[in-house]
Amino acid sequence: MKRHPRHRSERITNRSFLRAMFLTGFLTAAVAFAVYVNVLKAGTPERARTYAFAVLVFAELLRSFGARSETKPLWHIPSSGT
C-alpha cells in the first residue's frame, strides 16, 4: 500500500517477471521429473506418480509463501500475526 499504483500504460507482466516464472516452472518440472524417474527405477509407476505429485504440491506451497512480496525475501516479511 506504500507504493503508487502502476501507470495505465504499464504492462502487467514484464521481462523479469516472465523470466522468474519460466525459471521457477522449469526447475519445478525438472525436480518432479527427476523424482519420478528415480522412484520409478526402484518402485512401481503408481508410487513414482505419487512422489512426483507430492513434489509438485510442496513446490506450489513454497511458491505461495514466496509470492507474498516481489522485492523482499520470505524471511524478511513479518508474519500476519494470526
mmCIF file of N, CA and C in Angstrom:
data_model
loop_
_atom_site.group_PDB
_atom_site.id
_atom_site.type_symbol
_atom_site.label_atom_id
_atom_site.label_comp_id
_atom_site.label_asym_id
_atom_site.label_seq_id
_atom_site.Cartn_x
_atom_site.Cartn_y
_atom_site.Cartn_z
ATOM 1 N N MET A 1 0.810 -1.194 0.000
ATOM 2 C CA MET A 1 0.000 0.000 0.000
ATOM 3 C C MET A 1 0.854 1.260 0.000
ATOM 4 N N LYS A 2 2.135 1.128 0.229
ATOM 5 C CA LYS A 2 3.015 2.298 0.242
ATOM 6 C C LYS A 2 3.448 2.702 -1.158
ATOM 7 N N ARG A 3 3.320 1.804 -2.130
ATOM 8 C CA ARG A 3 3.700 2.120 -3.498
ATOM 9 C C ARG A 3 2.539 2.756 -4.248
ATOM 10 N N HIS A 4 2.875 3.578 -5.226
ATOM 11 C CA HIS A 4 1.857 4.155 -6.088
ATOM 12 C C HIS A 4 1.353 3.074 -7.040
ATOM 13 N N PRO A 5 0.122 3.185 -7.503
ATOM 14 C CA PRO A 5 -0.370 2.209 -8.479
ATOM 15 C C PRO A 5 0.403 2.313 -9.788
ATOM 16 N N ARG A 6 0.416 1.246 -10.524
ATOM 17 C CA ARG A 6 1.131 1.271 -11.803
ATOM 18 C C ARG A 6 0.386 2.177 -12.774
ATOM 19 N N HIS A 7 1.116 2.698 -13.734
ATOM 20 C CA HIS A 7 0.522 3.573 -14.740
ATOM 21 C C HIS A 7 -0.359 2.732 -15.667
ATOM 22 N N ARG A 8 -1.374 3.342 -16.226
ATOM 23 C CA ARG A 8 -2.319 2.619 -17.080
ATOM 24 C C ARG A 8 -1.652 2.007 -18.303
ATOM 25 N N SER A 9 -0.619 2.634 -18.796
ATOM 26 C CA SER A 9 0.060 2.119 -19.991
ATOM 27 C C SER A 9 1.090 1.044 -19.662
ATOM 28 N N GLU A 10 1.410 0.862 -18.391
ATOM 29 C CA GLU A 10 2.404 -0.137 -17.986
ATOM 30 C C GLU A 10 1.798 -1.534 -18.090
ATOM 31 N N ARG A 11 2.592 -2.449 -18.576
ATOM 32 C CA ARG A 11 2.128 -3.832 -18.721
ATOM 33 C C ARG A 11 2.052 -4.518 -17.360
ATOM 34 N N ILE A 12 1.174 -5.495 -17.251
ATOM 35 C CA ILE A 12 1.036 -6.243 -16.005
ATOM 36 C C ILE A 12 2.251 -7.139 -15.791
ATOM 37 N N THR A 13 2.718 -7.734 -16.855
ATOM 38 C CA THR A 13 3.911 -8.575 -16.767
ATOM 39 C C THR A 13 5.063 -7.888 -17.476
ATOM 40 N N ASN A 14 6.258 -8.051 -16.914
ATOM 41 C CA ASN A 14 7.453 -7.521 -17.559
ATOM 42 C C ASN A 14 8.445 -8.659 -17.771
ATOM 43 N N ARG A 15 9.578 -8.342 -18.343
ATOM 44 C CA ARG A 15 10.557 -9.394 -18.663
ATOM 45 C C ARG A 15 11.062 -10.132 -17.431
ATOM 46 N N SER A 16 11.350 -9.407 -16.372
ATOM 47 C CA SER A 16 11.887 -10.071 -15.178
ATOM 48 C C SER A 16 10.852 -10.999 -14.551
ATOM 49 N N PHE A 17 9.590 -10.591 -14.555
ATOM 50 C CA PHE A 17 8.531 -11.454 -14.031
ATOM 51 C C PHE A 17 8.407 -12.723 -14.867
ATOM 52 N N LEU A 18 8.379 -12.576 -16.179
ATOM 53 C CA LEU A 18 8.262 -13.752 -17.047
ATOM 54 C C LEU A 18 9.476 -14.659 -16.922
ATOM 55 N N ARG A 19 10.664 -14.064 -16.819
ATOM 56 C CA ARG A 19 11.878 -14.864 -16.657
ATOM 57 C C ARG A 19 11.825 -15.671 -15.364
ATOM 58 N N ALA A 20 11.388 -15.025 -14.279
ATOM 59 C CA ALA A 20 11.286 -15.722 -12.995
ATOM 60 C C ALA A 20 10.245 -16.839 -13.052
ATOM 61 N N MET A 21 9.130 -16.593 -13.721
ATOM 62 C CA MET A 21 8.084 -17.610 -13.816
ATOM 63 C C MET A 21 8.553 -18.814 -14.635
ATOM 64 N N PHE A 22 9.217 -18.552 -15.751
ATOM 65 C CA PHE A 22 9.718 -19.653 -16.573
ATOM 66 C C PHE A 22 10.801 -20.441 -15.838
ATOM 67 N N LEU A 23 11.685 -19.743 -15.148
ATOM 68 C CA LEU A 23 12.729 -20.424 -14.391
ATOM 69 C C LEU A 23 12.126 -21.276 -13.277
ATOM 70 N N THR A 24 11.189 -20.718 -12.552
ATOM 71 C CA THR A 24 10.542 -21.460 -11.477
ATOM 72 C C THR A 24 9.799 -22.675 -12.026
ATOM 73 N N GLY A 25 9.072 -22.480 -13.103
ATOM 74 C CA GLY A 25 8.344 -23.594 -13.717
ATOM 75 C C GLY A 25 9.272 -24.683 -14.220
ATOM 76 N N PHE A 26 10.365 -24.276 -14.852
ATOM 77 C CA PHE A 26 11.327 -25.255 -15.361
ATOM 78 C C PHE A 26 11.966 -26.039 -14.217
ATOM 79 N N LEU A 27 12.385 -25.341 -13.169
ATOM 80 C CA LEU A 27 13.010 -26.041 -12.042
ATOM 81 C C LEU A 27 12.032 -26.983 -11.336
ATOM 82 N N THR A 28 10.796 -26.549 -11.176
ATOM 83 C CA THR A 28 9.781 -27.405 -10.551
ATOM 84 C C THR A 28 9.547 -28.656 -11.386
ATOM 85 N N ALA A 29 9.412 -28.471 -12.686
ATOM 86 C CA ALA A 29 9.198 -29.621 -13.570
ATOM 87 C C ALA A 29 10.414 -30.546 -13.581
ATOM 88 N N ALA A 30 11.603 -29.977 -13.578
ATOM 89 C CA ALA A 30 12.819 -30.804 -13.594
ATOM 90 C C ALA A 30 12.944 -31.633 -12.322
ATOM 91 N N VAL A 31 12.660 -31.026 -11.175
ATOM 92 C CA VAL A 31 12.750 -31.764 -9.915
ATOM 93 C C VAL A 31 11.677 -32.847 -9.866
ATOM 94 N N ALA A 32 10.457 -32.527 -10.275
ATOM 95 C CA ALA A 32 9.383 -33.527 -10.266
ATOM 96 C C ALA A 32 9.712 -34.688 -11.203
ATOM 97 N N PHE A 33 10.252 -34.384 -12.369
ATOM 98 C CA PHE A 33 10.610 -35.441 -13.309
ATOM 99 C C PHE A 33 11.763 -36.291 -12.784
ATOM 100 N N ALA A 34 12.754 -35.650 -12.166
ATOM 101 C CA ALA A 34 13.881 -36.401 -11.600
ATOM 102 C C ALA A 34 13.412 -37.337 -10.490
ATOM 103 N N VAL A 35 12.508 -36.844 -9.643
ATOM 104 C CA VAL A 35 11.956 -37.694 -8.582
ATOM 105 C C VAL A 35 11.189 -38.853 -9.204
ATOM 106 N N TYR A 36 10.383 -38.567 -10.224
ATOM 107 C CA TYR A 36 9.613 -39.611 -10.890
ATOM 108 C C TYR A 36 10.523 -40.705 -11.446
ATOM 109 N N VAL A 37 11.574 -40.295 -12.150
ATOM 110 C CA VAL A 37 12.487 -41.273 -12.766
ATOM 111 C C VAL A 37 13.215 -42.084 -11.704
ATOM 112 N N ASN A 38 13.682 -41.436 -10.642
ATOM 113 C CA ASN A 38 14.406 -42.162 -9.601
ATOM 114 C C ASN A 38 13.515 -43.139 -8.841
ATOM 115 N N VAL A 39 12.294 -42.740 -8.537
ATOM 116 C CA VAL A 39 11.388 -43.647 -7.829
ATOM 117 C C VAL A 39 10.929 -44.759 -8.759
ATOM 118 N N LEU A 40 10.765 -44.470 -10.032
ATOM 119 C CA LEU A 40 10.345 -45.483 -10.997
ATOM 120 C C LEU A 40 11.371 -46.599 -11.130
ATOM 121 N N LYS A 41 12.660 -46.265 -10.972
ATOM 122 C CA LYS A 41 13.710 -47.285 -11.052
ATOM 123 C C LYS A 41 13.584 -48.313 -9.935
ATOM 124 N N ALA A 42 13.153 -47.870 -8.765
ATOM 125 C CA ALA A 42 13.122 -48.758 -7.612
ATOM 126 C C ALA A 42 11.710 -49.201 -7.230
ATOM 127 N N GLY A 43 10.696 -48.611 -7.818
ATOM 128 C CA GLY A 43 9.341 -48.912 -7.387
ATOM 129 C C GLY A 43 8.378 -49.031 -8.550
ATOM 130 N N THR A 44 7.112 -48.892 -8.230
ATOM 131 C CA THR A 44 6.052 -49.025 -9.225
ATOM 132 C C THR A 44 5.728 -47.670 -9.846
ATOM 133 N N PRO A 45 5.073 -47.678 -11.002
ATOM 134 C CA PRO A 45 4.662 -46.403 -11.617
ATOM 135 C C PRO A 45 3.696 -45.604 -10.732
ATOM 136 N N GLU A 46 2.847 -46.292 -9.984
ATOM 137 C CA GLU A 46 1.916 -45.593 -9.099
ATOM 138 C C GLU A 46 2.659 -44.830 -8.008
ATOM 139 N N ARG A 47 3.672 -45.458 -7.448
ATOM 140 C CA ARG A 47 4.454 -44.794 -6.405
ATOM 141 C C ARG A 47 5.241 -43.617 -6.984
ATOM 142 N N ALA A 48 5.782 -43.790 -8.183
ATOM 143 C CA ALA A 48 6.531 -42.710 -8.830
ATOM 144 C C ALA A 48 5.620 -41.521 -9.103
ATOM 145 N N ARG A 49 4.396 -41.776 -9.575
ATOM 146 C CA ARG A 49 3.440 -40.683 -9.810
ATOM 147 C C ARG A 49 3.074 -39.988 -8.506
ATOM 148 N N THR A 50 2.893 -40.777 -7.454
ATOM 149 C CA THR A 50 2.549 -40.203 -6.152
ATOM 150 C C THR A 50 3.662 -39.290 -5.654
ATOM 151 N N TYR A 51 4.894 -39.731 -5.749
ATOM 152 C CA TYR A 51 6.021 -38.915 -5.296
ATOM 153 C C TYR A 51 6.170 -37.653 -6.137
ATOM 154 N N ALA A 52 6.015 -37.780 -7.460
ATOM 155 C CA ALA A 52 6.125 -36.608 -8.331
ATOM 156 C C ALA A 52 5.006 -35.610 -8.020
ATOM 157 N N PHE A 53 3.805 -36.099 -7.767
ATOM 158 C CA PHE A 53 2.704 -35.212 -7.417
ATOM 159 C C PHE A 53 2.971 -34.522 -6.083
ATOM 160 N N ALA A 54 3.529 -35.250 -5.121
ATOM 161 C CA ALA A 54 3.864 -34.644 -3.830
ATOM 162 C C ALA A 54 4.902 -33.541 -4.002
ATOM 163 N N VAL A 55 5.858 -33.734 -4.889
ATOM 164 C CA VAL A 55 6.854 -32.697 -5.170
ATOM 165 C C VAL A 55 6.174 -31.457 -5.740
ATOM 166 N N LEU A 56 5.231 -31.644 -6.660
ATOM 167 C CA LEU A 56 4.524 -30.503 -7.240
ATOM 168 C C LEU A 56 3.710 -29.751 -6.192
ATOM 169 N N VAL A 57 3.029 -30.478 -5.318
ATOM 170 C CA VAL A 57 2.235 -29.837 -4.265
ATOM 171 C C VAL A 57 3.134 -29.050 -3.321
ATOM 172 N N PHE A 58 4.237 -29.658 -2.909
ATOM 173 C CA PHE A 58 5.156 -28.987 -1.993
ATOM 174 C C PHE A 58 5.786 -27.754 -2.651
ATOM 175 N N ALA A 59 6.118 -27.852 -3.934
ATOM 176 C CA ALA A 59 6.691 -26.714 -4.649
ATOM 177 C C ALA A 59 5.694 -25.559 -4.724
ATOM 178 N N GLU A 60 4.430 -25.860 -4.970
ATOM 179 C CA GLU A 60 3.417 -24.802 -5.019
ATOM 180 C C GLU A 60 3.204 -24.178 -3.645
ATOM 181 N N LEU A 61 3.286 -24.978 -2.605
ATOM 182 C CA LEU A 61 3.168 -24.441 -1.249
ATOM 183 C C LEU A 61 4.306 -23.464 -0.971
ATOM 184 N N LEU A 62 5.518 -23.845 -1.307
ATOM 185 C CA LEU A 62 6.660 -22.957 -1.107
ATOM 186 C C LEU A 62 6.548 -21.707 -1.973
ATOM 187 N N ARG A 63 6.056 -21.870 -3.198
ATOM 188 C CA ARG A 63 5.911 -20.714 -4.079
ATOM 189 C C ARG A 63 4.853 -19.748 -3.544
ATOM 190 N N SER A 64 3.824 -20.268 -2.890
ATOM 191 C CA SER A 64 2.803 -19.380 -2.329
ATOM 192 C C SER A 64 3.377 -18.538 -1.198
ATOM 193 N N PHE A 65 4.276 -19.095 -0.409
ATOM 194 C CA PHE A 65 4.924 -18.295 0.627
ATOM 195 C C PHE A 65 5.822 -17.228 0.010
ATOM 196 N N GLY A 66 6.511 -17.568 -1.043
ATOM 197 C CA GLY A 66 7.403 -16.625 -1.697
ATOM 198 C C GLY A 66 6.684 -15.546 -2.474
ATOM 199 N N ALA A 67 5.415 -15.740 -2.779
ATOM 200 C CA ALA A 67 4.658 -14.770 -3.562
ATOM 201 C C ALA A 67 4.137 -13.607 -2.731
ATOM 202 N N ARG A 68 4.421 -13.589 -1.452
ATOM 203 C CA ARG A 68 3.926 -12.512 -0.598
ATOM 204 C C ARG A 68 4.588 -11.182 -0.919
ATOM 205 N N SER A 69 5.774 -11.212 -1.497
ATOM 206 C CA SER A 69 6.456 -9.976 -1.847
ATOM 207 C C SER A 69 7.309 -10.199 -3.088
ATOM 208 N N GLU A 70 7.357 -9.189 -3.935
ATOM 209 C CA GLU A 70 8.203 -9.262 -5.123
ATOM 210 C C GLU A 70 9.614 -8.774 -4.842
ATOM 211 N N THR A 71 9.794 -8.032 -3.747
ATOM 212 C CA THR A 71 11.083 -7.395 -3.502
ATOM 213 C C THR A 71 11.821 -7.934 -2.290
ATOM 214 N N LYS A 72 11.113 -8.493 -1.303
ATOM 215 C CA LYS A 72 11.757 -8.959 -0.081
ATOM 216 C C LYS A 72 11.772 -10.481 -0.028
ATOM 217 N N PRO A 73 12.827 -11.053 0.527
ATOM 218 C CA PRO A 73 12.828 -12.495 0.721
ATOM 219 C C PRO A 73 11.845 -12.894 1.827
ATOM 220 N N LEU A 74 11.487 -14.146 1.850
ATOM 221 C CA LEU A 74 10.473 -14.656 2.770
ATOM 222 C C LEU A 74 10.813 -14.382 4.225
ATOM 223 N N TRP A 75 12.086 -14.490 4.592
ATOM 224 C CA TRP A 75 12.473 -14.341 5.991
ATOM 225 C C TRP A 75 12.491 -12.880 6.443
ATOM 226 N N HIS A 76 12.319 -11.925 5.531
ATOM 227 C CA HIS A 76 12.241 -10.502 5.916
ATOM 228 C C HIS A 76 10.814 -9.991 5.979
ATOM 229 N N ILE A 77 9.847 -10.840 5.690
ATOM 230 C CA ILE A 77 8.441 -10.432 5.702
ATOM 231 C C ILE A 77 7.850 -10.838 7.040
ATOM 232 N N PRO A 78 7.281 -9.902 7.787
ATOM 233 C CA PRO A 78 6.678 -10.270 9.072
ATOM 234 C C PRO A 78 5.450 -11.160 8.871
ATOM 235 N N SER A 79 5.185 -12.029 9.830
ATOM 236 C CA SER A 79 4.013 -12.899 9.737
ATOM 237 C C SER A 79 2.759 -12.067 9.969
ATOM 238 N N SER A 80 1.629 -12.653 9.605
ATOM 239 C CA SER A 80 0.369 -11.903 9.688
ATOM 240 C C SER A 80 -0.087 -11.707 11.118
ATOM 241 N N GLY A 81 0.407 -12.491 12.056
ATOM 242 C CA GLY A 81 0.071 -12.307 13.473
ATOM 243 C C GLY A 81 -1.164 -13.048 13.920
ATOM 244 N N THR A 82 -1.736 -13.869 13.039
ATOM 245 C CA THR A 82 -2.926 -14.633 13.438
ATOM 246 C C THR A 82 -2.590 -16.045 13.742
#
